[in-house]
Amino acid sequence: MLELNVGIGISGAGKSTFFSSFDNYKIICPDEIRKKFCKNVNDQSRNAEVFAIAFHELENGLRNRLNIVFDATNLSCASLNKILHIFNNVNGEKVLHLYLFEISRKPEICKERCRIDIESKVDRADTASVDGLHEKMSEKYIKLIDSDEFRKLIKKERGLPNTEVNIFKIDEFGIPELVG
């Protein structure tokens, strides 16, 4: 069965760390694409092109029946809709795992994690230095997962033939709990 894993959470929530243990999965990470394409993980000026590449990689990977992790913040229904549209165009039995990184509700912890990474010379987006960014991302996360639009999106996915949908909440220690 073809598998797509999608993380939803703010910078510093632990998405990349959590997904690093997913051996034998193609990991698509816009930050990694940004490093190659823009030569700087912090360069957000070409995001449209970066995400076009990420979506193209997703489409090709699924078409080639690769199990995939899509490792991005995914804080809008628009980005989730795009990912799911690509996923839904693939034939055969498939499973979608959505991972909600609940520590996104604690932006101060996520910001501190980013700060520590940057000080340790981890090559990651420096979201810790942008005042108020984590708080804004946290608000966006809460608004997304509590929205009717998100619930409708999940209901629609669950109604598709040959598609299983699982929703996990990930706690601040990276432990998943199946919630739907």
C-alpha positions as YAML, in Angstrom:
chain: A
units: angstrom
residues:
- id: 1
  name: MET
  ca: [0.00, 0.00, 0.00]
- id: 2
  name: LEU
  ca: [1.34, 3.41, -1.00]
- id: 3
  name: GLU
  ca: [1.96, 5.72, 1.95]
- id: 4
  name: LEU
  ca: [2.13, 9.51, 2.27]
- id: 5
  name: ASN
  ca: [3.17, 11.08, 5.58]
- id: 6
  name: VAL
  ca: [2.54, 14.79, 6.06]
- id: 7
  name: GLY
  ca: [3.68, 16.81, 9.05]
- id: 8
  name: ILE
  ca: [1.79, 19.88, 10.21]
- id: 9
  name: GLY
  ca: [3.60, 22.13, 12.65]
- id: 10
  name: ILE
  ca: [5.63, 25.27, 13.12]
- id: 11
  name: SER
  ca: [9.41, 25.62, 12.84]
- id: 12
  name: GLY
  ca: [11.08, 23.91, 15.78]
- id: 13
  name: ALA
  ca: [8.15, 21.56, 16.43]
- id: 14
  name: GLY
  ca: [10.34, 18.52, 15.69]
- id: 15
  name: LYS
  ca: [9.02, 17.48, 12.28]
- id: 16
  name: SER
  ca: [12.40, 16.81, 10.65]
- id: 17
  name: THR
  ca: [13.71, 15.06, 13.75]
- id: 18
  name: PHE
  ca: [10.60, 12.88, 13.92]
- id: 19
  name: PHE
  ca: [10.74, 11.99, 10.23]
- id: 20
  name: SER
  ca: [14.50, 11.30, 10.24]
- id: 21
  name: SER
  ca: [13.72, 7.79, 11.51]
- id: 22
  name: PHE
  ca: [11.54, 7.01, 8.47]
- id: 23
  name: ASP
  ca: [14.02, 4.75, 6.69]
- id: 24
  name: ASN
  ca: [13.21, 3.69, 3.12]
- id: 25
  name: TYR
  ca: [10.96, 6.72, 2.55]
- id: 26
  name: LYS
  ca: [11.58, 9.48, 0.08]
- id: 27
  name: ILE
  ca: [11.69, 12.65, 2.16]
- id: 28
  name: ILE
  ca: [10.64, 15.83, 0.41]
- id: 29
  name: CYS
  ca: [11.65, 18.90, 2.38]
- id: 30
  name: PRO
  ca: [11.29, 22.39, 0.90]
- id: 31
  name: ASP
  ca: [14.08, 23.61, 3.22]
- id: 32
  name: GLU
  ca: [16.47, 21.11, 1.59]
- id: 33
  name: ILE
  ca: [15.31, 22.15, -1.87]
- id: 34
  name: ARG
  ca: [15.82, 25.79, -0.87]
- id: 35
  name: LYS
  ca: [19.41, 25.00, 0.19]
- id: 36
  name: LYS
  ca: [20.16, 23.50, -3.23]
- id: 37
  name: PHE
  ca: [18.12, 25.90, -5.35]
- id: 38
  name: CYS
  ca: [18.77, 29.18, -3.55]
- id: 39
  name: LYS
  ca: [22.04, 28.21, -1.84]
- id: 40
  name: ASN
  ca: [20.55, 29.51, 1.43]
- id: 41
  name: VAL
  ca: [17.88, 27.85, 3.57]
- id: 42
  name: ASN
  ca: [16.73, 31.29, 4.77]
- id: 43
  name: ASP
  ca: [16.09, 32.65, 1.26]
- id: 44
  name: GLN
  ca: [12.29, 32.81, 1.03]
- id: 45
  name: SER
  ca: [12.29, 34.94, -2.13]
- id: 46
  name: ARG
  ca: [11.79, 31.98, -4.46]
- id: 47
  name: ASN
  ca: [9.27, 29.97, -2.46]
- id: 48
  name: ALA
  ca: [6.91, 29.55, -5.42]
- id: 49
  name: GLU
  ca: [9.68, 27.82, -7.37]
- id: 50
  name: VAL
  ca: [10.84, 25.81, -4.33]
- id: 51
  name: PHE
  ca: [7.33, 24.48, -3.71]
- id: 52
  name: ALA
  ca: [6.79, 23.81, -7.42]
- id: 53
  name: ILE
  ca: [9.86, 21.56, -7.27]
- id: 54
  name: ALA
  ca: [8.62, 19.92, -4.04]
- id: 55
  name: PHE
  ca: [5.19, 19.23, -5.55]
- id: 56
  name: HIS
  ca: [6.81, 17.89, -8.72]
- id: 57
  name: GLU
  ca: [8.99, 15.54, -6.62]
- id: 58
  name: LEU
  ca: [5.88, 14.44, -4.71]
- id: 59
  name: GLU
  ca: [4.00, 13.70, -7.93]
- id: 60
  name: ASN
  ca: [6.91, 11.75, -9.45]
- id: 61
  name: GLY
  ca: [7.59, 9.83, -6.26]
- id: 62
  name: LEU
  ca: [3.97, 8.78, -5.84]
- id: 63
  name: ARG
  ca: [3.68, 7.86, -9.51]
- id: 64
  name: ASN
  ca: [6.73, 5.63, -9.01]
- id: 65
  name: ARG
  ca: [5.00, 4.05, -5.97]
- id: 66
  name: LEU
  ca: [7.49, 5.43, -3.44]
- id: 67
  name: ASN
  ca: [6.43, 5.91, 0.18]
- id: 68
  name: ILE
  ca: [6.90, 9.58, 0.94]
- id: 69
  name: VAL
  ca: [7.32, 12.03, 3.80]
- id: 70
  name: PHE
  ca: [6.39, 15.63, 3.00]
- id: 71
  name: ASP
  ca: [8.36, 17.58, 5.61]
- id: 72
  name: ALA
  ca: [7.15, 21.20, 5.69]
- id: 73
  name: THR
  ca: [5.12, 23.40, 8.03]
- id: 74
  name: ASN
  ca: [1.94, 22.86, 5.93]
- id: 75
  name: LEU
  ca: [0.09, 25.56, 7.87]
- id: 76
  name: SER
  ca: [-2.57, 26.31, 5.28]
- id: 77
  name: CYS
  ca: [-5.42, 24.38, 3.74]
- id: 78
  name: ALA
  ca: [-4.18, 25.58, 0.35]
- id: 79
  name: SER
  ca: [-0.85, 23.74, 0.70]
- id: 80
  name: LEU
  ca: [-2.58, 20.67, 2.14]
- id: 81
  name: ASN
  ca: [-5.11, 20.74, -0.71]
- id: 82
  name: LYS
  ca: [-2.27, 20.78, -3.25]
- id: 83
  name: ILE
  ca: [-0.53, 17.83, -1.57]
- id: 84
  name: LEU
  ca: [-3.77, 15.87, -1.32]
- id: 85
  name: HIS
  ca: [-4.76, 16.66, -4.90]
- id: 86
  name: ILE
  ca: [-1.49, 15.11, -6.08]
- id: 87
  name: PHE
  ca: [-1.98, 12.13, -3.73]
- id: 88
  name: ASN
  ca: [-5.55, 11.57, -4.88]
- id: 89
  name: ASN
  ca: [-4.52, 11.40, -8.53]
- id: 90
  name: VAL
  ca: [-2.53, 8.24, -7.84]
- id: 91
  name: ASN
  ca: [-4.36, 4.98, -8.41]
- id: 92
  name: GLY
  ca: [-4.36, 2.00, -6.11]
- id: 93
  name: GLU
  ca: [-4.55, 1.34, -2.40]
- id: 94
  name: LYS
  ca: [-2.98, 4.09, -0.36]
- id: 95
  name: VAL
  ca: [-2.76, 5.46, 3.15]
- id: 96
  name: LEU
  ca: [-2.39, 9.06, 4.29]
- id: 97
  name: HIS
  ca: [-0.87, 9.78, 7.70]
- id: 98
  name: LEU
  ca: [-1.25, 13.34, 8.98]
- id: 99
  name: TYR
  ca: [0.96, 14.24, 11.95]
- id: 100
  name: LEU
  ca: [-0.15, 17.20, 14.05]
- id: 101
  name: PHE
  ca: [2.81, 18.49, 16.05]
- id: 102
  name: GLU
  ca: [1.00, 19.74, 19.12]
- id: 103
  name: ILE
  ca: [4.05, 21.52, 20.54]
- id: 104
  name: SER
  ca: [3.17, 24.09, 17.85]
- id: 105
  name: ARG
  ca: [0.76, 25.39, 20.50]
- id: 106
  name: LYS
  ca: [3.85, 26.38, 22.56]
- id: 107
  name: PRO
  ca: [5.73, 28.78, 20.30]
- id: 108
  name: GLU
  ca: [8.23, 29.78, 22.98]
- id: 109
  name: ILE
  ca: [9.56, 26.18, 23.14]
- id: 110
  name: CYS
  ca: [9.79, 25.91, 19.35]
- id: 111
  name: LYS
  ca: [11.58, 29.24, 19.10]
- id: 112
  name: GLU
  ca: [14.09, 28.14, 21.73]
- id: 113
  name: ARG
  ca: [14.74, 24.90, 19.85]
- id: 114
  name: CYS
  ca: [15.45, 26.90, 16.68]
- id: 115
  name: ARG
  ca: [17.74, 29.28, 18.58]
- id: 116
  name: ILE
  ca: [19.74, 26.36, 20.02]
- id: 117
  name: ASP
  ca: [20.05, 24.76, 16.56]
- id: 118
  name: ILE
  ca: [21.30, 28.00, 15.02]
- id: 119
  name: GLU
  ca: [23.84, 28.51, 17.83]
- id: 120
  name: SER
  ca: [24.98, 24.91, 17.28]
- id: 121
  name: LYS
  ca: [25.51, 25.68, 13.57]
- id: 122
  name: VAL
  ca: [22.67, 23.45, 12.37]
- id: 123
  name: ASP
  ca: [21.87, 24.50, 8.81]
- id: 124
  name: ARG
  ca: [18.19, 25.33, 9.28]
- id: 125
  name: ALA
  ca: [15.90, 28.25, 8.64]
- id: 126
  name: ASP
  ca: [16.63, 30.92, 11.24]
- id: 127
  name: THR
  ca: [13.08, 31.56, 12.37]
- id: 128
  name: ALA
  ca: [14.22, 32.24, 15.94]
- id: 129
  name: SER
  ca: [15.61, 35.67, 15.01]
- id: 130
  name: VAL
  ca: [12.32, 36.96, 13.57]
- id: 131
  name: ASP
  ca: [10.34, 38.65, 16.33]
- id: 132
  name: GLY
  ca: [6.84, 37.30, 16.69]
- id: 133
  name: LEU
  ca: [7.18, 34.76, 13.89]
- id: 134
  name: HIS
  ca: [6.71, 31.67, 16.06]
- id: 135
  name: GLU
  ca: [3.69, 33.21, 17.74]
- id: 136
  name: LYS
  ca: [2.15, 33.98, 14.33]
- id: 137
  name: MET
  ca: [2.91, 30.46, 13.09]
- id: 138
  name: SER
  ca: [1.39, 28.99, 16.25]
- id: 139
  name: GLU
  ca: [-1.79, 31.01, 15.73]
- id: 140
  name: LYS
  ca: [-1.92, 29.80, 12.13]
- id: 141
  name: TYR
  ca: [-1.45, 26.15, 13.27]
- id: 142
  name: ILE
  ca: [-4.28, 26.41, 15.81]
- id: 143
  name: LYS
  ca: [-6.54, 28.16, 13.34]
- id: 144
  name: LEU
  ca: [-5.87, 25.50, 10.70]
- id: 145
  name: ILE
  ca: [-6.44, 22.35, 12.75]
- id: 146
  name: ASP
  ca: [-9.46, 23.81, 14.51]
- id: 147
  name: SER
  ca: [-11.07, 25.01, 11.26]
- id: 148
  name: ASP
  ca: [-14.16, 23.65, 9.54]
- id: 149
  name: GLU
  ca: [-12.21, 23.72, 6.29]
- id: 150
  name: PHE
  ca: [-9.61, 21.30, 7.74]
- id: 151
  name: ARG
  ca: [-12.35, 18.99, 9.04]
- id: 152
  name: LYS
  ca: [-14.05, 19.03, 5.62]
- id: 153
  name: LEU
  ca: [-10.74, 18.26, 3.95]
- id: 154
  name: ILE
  ca: [-10.24, 15.21, 6.19]
- id: 155
  name: LYS
  ca: [-13.85, 14.07, 5.72]
- id: 156
  name: LYS
  ca: [-13.43, 14.31, 1.94]
- id: 157
  name: GLU
  ca: [-10.21, 12.24, 2.07]
- id: 158
  name: ARG
  ca: [-11.88, 9.58, 4.20]
- id: 159
  name: GLY
  ca: [-14.66, 9.31, 1.64]
- id: 160
  name: LEU
  ca: [-12.33, 8.39, -1.22]
- id: 161
  name: PRO
  ca: [-12.12, 4.79, -2.39]
- id: 162
  name: ASN
  ca: [-8.92, 2.86, -1.65]
- id: 163
  name: THR
  ca: [-7.71, 5.56, 0.75]
- id: 164
  name: GLU
  ca: [-7.08, 5.14, 4.45]
- id: 165
  name: VAL
  ca: [-6.57, 8.29, 6.55]
- id: 166
  name: ASN
  ca: [-4.91, 8.34, 9.97]
- id: 167
  name: ILE
  ca: [-4.36, 11.41, 12.11]
- id: 168
  name: PHE
  ca: [-1.72, 11.40, 14.82]
- id: 169
  name: LYS
  ca: [-0.95, 14.01, 17.43]
- id: 170
  name: ILE
  ca: [2.75, 14.21, 18.24]
- id: 171
  name: ASP
  ca: [3.61, 15.38, 21.73]
- id: 172
  name: GLU
  ca: [6.63, 17.52, 22.64]
- id: 173
  name: PHE
  ca: [8.71, 14.35, 23.12]
- id: 174
  name: GLY
  ca: [7.96, 13.11, 19.61]
- id: 175
  name: ILE
  ca: [5.56, 10.39, 20.70]
- id: 176
  name: PRO
  ca: [2.65, 9.81, 18.31]
- id: 177
  name: GLU
  ca: [-0.90, 9.12, 19.43]
- id: 178
  name: LEU
  ca: [-3.51, 7.99, 16.91]
- id: 179
  name: VAL
  ca: [-6.47, 10.35, 17.30]
- id: 180
  name: GLY
  ca: [-8.50, 9.76, 14.18]
...
